[in-house]
Tab-separated table of C-alpha atoms and ligand atoms in Angstrom:
chain	number	residue	atom	x	y	z
A	5	MET	CA	12.961	20.323	15.137
A	6	PRO	CA	13.482	23.450	13.022
A	7	LEU	CA	10.479	24.316	10.930
A	8	VAL	CA	12.378	24.065	7.661
A	9	VAL	CA	13.444	20.502	8.425
A	10	ALA	CA	9.939	19.577	9.484
A	11	ALA	CA	8.598	20.905	6.202
A	12	ALA	CA	11.277	19.099	4.183
A	13	LEU	CA	10.382	15.813	5.867
A	14	GLY	CA	6.789	16.319	4.926
A	15	CYS	CA	5.651	16.576	8.536
A	16	GLY	CA	3.243	19.332	7.597
A	17	VAL	CA	1.388	17.071	5.228
A	18	SER	CA	-0.100	14.835	7.879
A	19	LEU	CA	-0.887	17.598	10.363
A	20	SER	CA	-4.429	18.081	9.125
A	21	ALA	CA	-5.215	14.435	9.826
A	22	GLN	CA	-3.549	14.414	13.211
A	23	ASP	CA	-6.622	14.265	15.396
A	24	GLY	CA	-8.482	10.999	15.339
A	25	ALA	CA	-7.342	7.673	13.953
A	26	VAL	CA	-7.025	7.021	10.247
A	27	ASP	CA	-10.054	5.193	8.890
A	28	PHE	CA	-8.725	2.446	6.619
A	29	GLU	CA	-11.867	1.858	4.620
A	30	LYS	CA	-12.611	5.544	4.022
A	31	GLN	CA	-9.111	6.965	3.655
A	32	ILE	CA	-6.678	4.234	2.597
A	33	LEU	CA	-8.679	1.672	0.640
A	34	PRO	CA	-9.567	4.160	-2.130
A	35	VAL	CA	-5.840	4.927	-2.552
A	36	LEU	CA	-4.928	1.246	-2.890
A	37	LYS	CA	-7.850	0.704	-5.278
A	38	GLU	CA	-6.694	3.548	-7.462
A	39	SER	CA	-2.983	2.723	-7.596
A	40	CYS	CA	-2.512	-0.938	-6.725
A	41	PHE	CA	-5.597	-3.104	-7.245
A	42	LYS	CA	-5.230	-3.718	-10.953
A	43	CYS	CA	-2.139	-5.844	-10.253
A	44	HIS	CA	-2.679	-6.983	-6.681
A	45	GLU	CA	-6.148	-8.494	-6.576
A	46	LYS	CA	-7.324	-12.031	-5.975
A	47	GLU	CA	-6.749	-14.411	-8.864
A	48	LYS	CA	-9.487	-13.959	-11.455
A	49	GLU	CA	-10.394	-14.865	-14.993
A	50	GLU	CA	-10.121	-12.106	-17.560
A	51	ASN	CA	-10.801	-12.702	-21.251
A	52	GLY	CA	-10.472	-16.426	-20.698
A	53	ARG	CA	-7.073	-16.145	-19.028
A	54	ILE	CA	-6.228	-16.539	-15.379
A	55	LYS	CA	-4.798	-13.332	-13.955
A	56	LYS	CA	-2.745	-13.870	-10.824
A	57	PRO	CA	-1.751	-11.205	-8.298
A	58	LYS	CA	1.722	-9.845	-9.119
A	59	GLY	CA	4.510	-10.976	-6.829
A	60	GLY	CA	1.959	-13.251	-5.153
A	61	LEU	CA	0.732	-10.187	-3.279
A	62	ARG	CA	-2.944	-9.389	-2.827
A	63	LEU	CA	-4.001	-6.059	-1.394
A	64	ASP	CA	-7.758	-6.628	-1.522
A	65	SER	CA	-8.233	-8.134	1.933
A	66	ALA	CA	-7.064	-7.226	5.412
A	67	ALA	CA	-5.453	-10.626	5.948
A	68	ALA	CA	-3.654	-10.486	2.590
A	69	ILE	CA	-2.339	-6.966	3.171
A	70	MET	CA	-0.752	-8.070	6.426
A	71	LYS	CA	0.456	-11.427	5.077
A	72	GLY	CA	2.697	-10.240	2.267
A	73	GLY	CA	3.868	-11.919	-0.918
A	74	LYS	CA	6.795	-13.886	-2.298
A	75	GLU	CA	9.698	-11.594	-1.526
A	76	TYR	CA	8.505	-10.332	1.815
A	77	PRO	CA	6.833	-13.369	3.341
A	78	ASP	CA	7.149	-11.840	6.803
A	79	GLY	CA	4.519	-9.341	5.822
A	80	ASN	CA	4.115	-6.164	3.848
A	81	VAL	CA	2.762	-4.168	6.749
A	82	VAL	CA	4.335	-4.333	10.186
A	83	ALA	CA	1.938	-2.625	12.599
A	84	GLY	CA	3.601	0.311	14.332
A	85	LYS	CA	6.662	0.160	12.048
A	86	PRO	CA	6.245	2.117	8.819
A	87	ASP	CA	9.963	1.795	8.051
A	88	ASP	CA	9.658	-1.997	7.995
A	89	SER	CA	6.483	-1.967	5.917
A	90	TRP	CA	7.114	-2.714	2.251
A	91	LEU	CA	3.663	-1.537	1.289
A	92	LEU	CA	4.795	1.995	2.180
A	93	LYS	CA	8.444	1.603	1.199
A	94	THR	CA	7.767	0.477	-2.352
A	95	MET	CA	5.357	3.350	-3.052
A	96	SER	CA	7.800	5.929	-1.658
A	97	LEU	CA	10.767	4.843	-3.789
A	98	PRO	CA	11.654	7.118	-6.710
A	99	GLU	CA	9.756	6.091	-9.837
A	100	SER	CA	12.988	5.023	-11.564
A	101	ASP	CA	13.768	2.450	-8.849
A	102	GLU	CA	13.041	-1.068	-10.093
A	103	MET	CA	11.182	-1.885	-6.860
A	104	ALA	CA	9.010	1.245	-7.043
A	105	MET	CA	5.246	0.646	-6.939
A	106	PRO	CA	3.392	1.016	-9.142
A	107	PRO	CA	6.198	0.077	-11.568
A	108	GLU	CA	7.390	2.989	-13.691
A	109	GLY	CA	4.721	4.126	-16.148
A	110	LYS	CA	2.285	1.391	-15.055
A	111	GLY	CA	-0.110	3.305	-12.830
A	112	ASP	CA	-0.855	6.341	-10.697
A	113	ARG	CA	1.779	7.158	-8.086
A	114	VAL	CA	0.502	7.593	-4.546
A	115	SER	CA	0.641	11.291	-3.583
A	116	ALA	CA	2.892	12.478	-0.752
A	117	ALA	CA	-0.200	13.380	1.262
A	118	ASN	CA	-1.605	9.873	0.916
A	119	GLN	CA	1.775	8.304	1.735
A	120	ALA	CA	1.791	10.372	4.928
A	121	LEU	CA	-1.693	9.088	5.695
A	122	ILE	CA	-0.631	5.478	5.197
A	123	LYS	CA	2.396	6.083	7.423
A	124	LYS	CA	0.124	7.430	10.135
A	125	TRP	CA	-2.202	4.456	9.744
A	126	ILE	CA	0.705	2.005	10.200
A	127	GLU	CA	2.043	3.961	13.181
A	128	GLY	CA	-1.416	3.801	14.703
A	129	GLY	CA	-1.358	-0.015	14.605
A	130	ALA	CA	-2.594	-0.731	11.048
A	131	LYS	CA	-6.187	-1.323	12.086
A	132	PHE	CA	-8.841	-2.195	9.534
A	133	GLY	CA	-11.965	-1.573	11.605
A	134	SER	CA	-14.768	-3.796	10.365
A	135	TRP	CA	-13.351	-4.038	6.826
A	136	LYS	CA	-12.251	-7.536	5.817
A	137	GLY	CA	-12.239	-7.297	2.041
A	138	VAL	CA	-12.409	-10.154	-0.439
A	139	GLU	CA	-12.193	-13.629	1.131
B	217	HEC	C1	1.078	-2.589	-13.196
B	217	HEC	C2	1.118	-3.573	-12.149
B	217	HEC	C3	1.393	-3.146	-10.725
B	217	HEC	C4	0.804	-2.154	-9.990
B	217	HEC	C5	-0.229	-1.137	-10.433
B	217	HEC	C6	1.347	-2.281	-8.645
B	217	HEC	N1	2.221	-3.324	-8.579
B	217	HEC	FE1	3.173	-4.025	-6.907
B	217	HEC	N2	4.056	-5.492	-8.010
B	217	HEC	C7	3.947	-5.634	-9.387
B	217	HEC	C8	4.838	-6.684	-9.834
B	217	HEC	C9	5.013	-7.141	-11.279
B	217	HEC	C10	5.480	-7.185	-8.666
B	217	HEC	C11	6.506	-8.287	-8.582
B	217	HEC	C12	7.862	-7.672	-8.705
B	217	HEC	C13	8.916	-8.692	-8.726
B	217	HEC	O1	8.639	-9.848	-8.402
B	217	HEC	O2	10.044	-8.305	-9.056
B	217	HEC	C14	4.975	-6.401	-7.538
B	217	HEC	C15	5.374	-6.587	-6.224
B	217	HEC	C16	4.971	-5.799	-5.162
B	217	HEC	C17	5.442	-5.929	-3.810
B	217	HEC	C18	6.379	-6.995	-3.314
B	217	HEC	C19	5.563	-8.239	-3.102
B	217	HEC	C20	6.255	-9.315	-2.308
B	217	HEC	O3	5.950	-9.472	-1.108
B	217	HEC	O4	7.090	-9.996	-2.874
B	217	HEC	C21	4.839	-4.958	-3.066
B	217	HEC	C22	5.000	-4.687	-1.573
B	217	HEC	C23	3.992	-4.220	-3.961
B	217	HEC	N3	4.089	-4.743	-5.235
B	217	HEC	C24	3.200	-3.168	-3.581
B	217	HEC	C25	2.421	-2.414	-4.453
B	217	HEC	C26	1.642	-1.272	-4.031
B	217	HEC	C27	1.558	-0.761	-2.601
B	217	HEC	C28	1.038	-0.782	-5.150
B	217	HEC	C29	0.190	0.438	-5.258
B	217	HEC	C30	0.775	1.665	-4.780
B	217	HEC	C31	1.424	-1.625	-6.276
B	217	HEC	N4	2.265	-2.605	-5.801
B	217	HEC	C32	0.999	-1.453	-7.589
B	217	HEC	C33	3.101	-4.932	-10.206
B	217	HEC	C34	2.297	-3.874	-9.838
């Protein structure tokens, strides 16, 4: 593929991480914590009110990340298929899109470099290592 096209597709971004598998706990979890956890954690009580995960989707455990929520009950991550993985799709939509995550103005967007990393992690089989997260 011509270099210009490769650059436009963001191929260069993931090159540095090309050798070795992506480590979920070290490289991906911090990204999800930063941009997604405040709305997608296990149900908890906050100031006397029950706060439920938005869209029924939790991202704070390996099982929950794979399982999906209300609209995508078939799963948010399909191992080996980044294009079918809503976890990645929603964060790569333009901010103005109503399905974009985090919703417009409601949190830190995931950088292109970190999106590339998540793509590589999904392509590599979406493995969590020993990390299980919150039961
Ligand atoms: C400020 C709150 C907020 C943040 C931060 C947020 N989300 Fe969401 N998310 C929502 C809401 C609200 C919905 C439900 C949307 C709906 O039902 O129309 C949702 C739904 C989703 C869904 C669809 C769930 C399903 O299966 O039906 C996915 C996937 C998702 N979010 C991923 C993410 C990811 C990945 C991040 C971090 C990059 C993130 N969200 C950050 C509020 C948030």
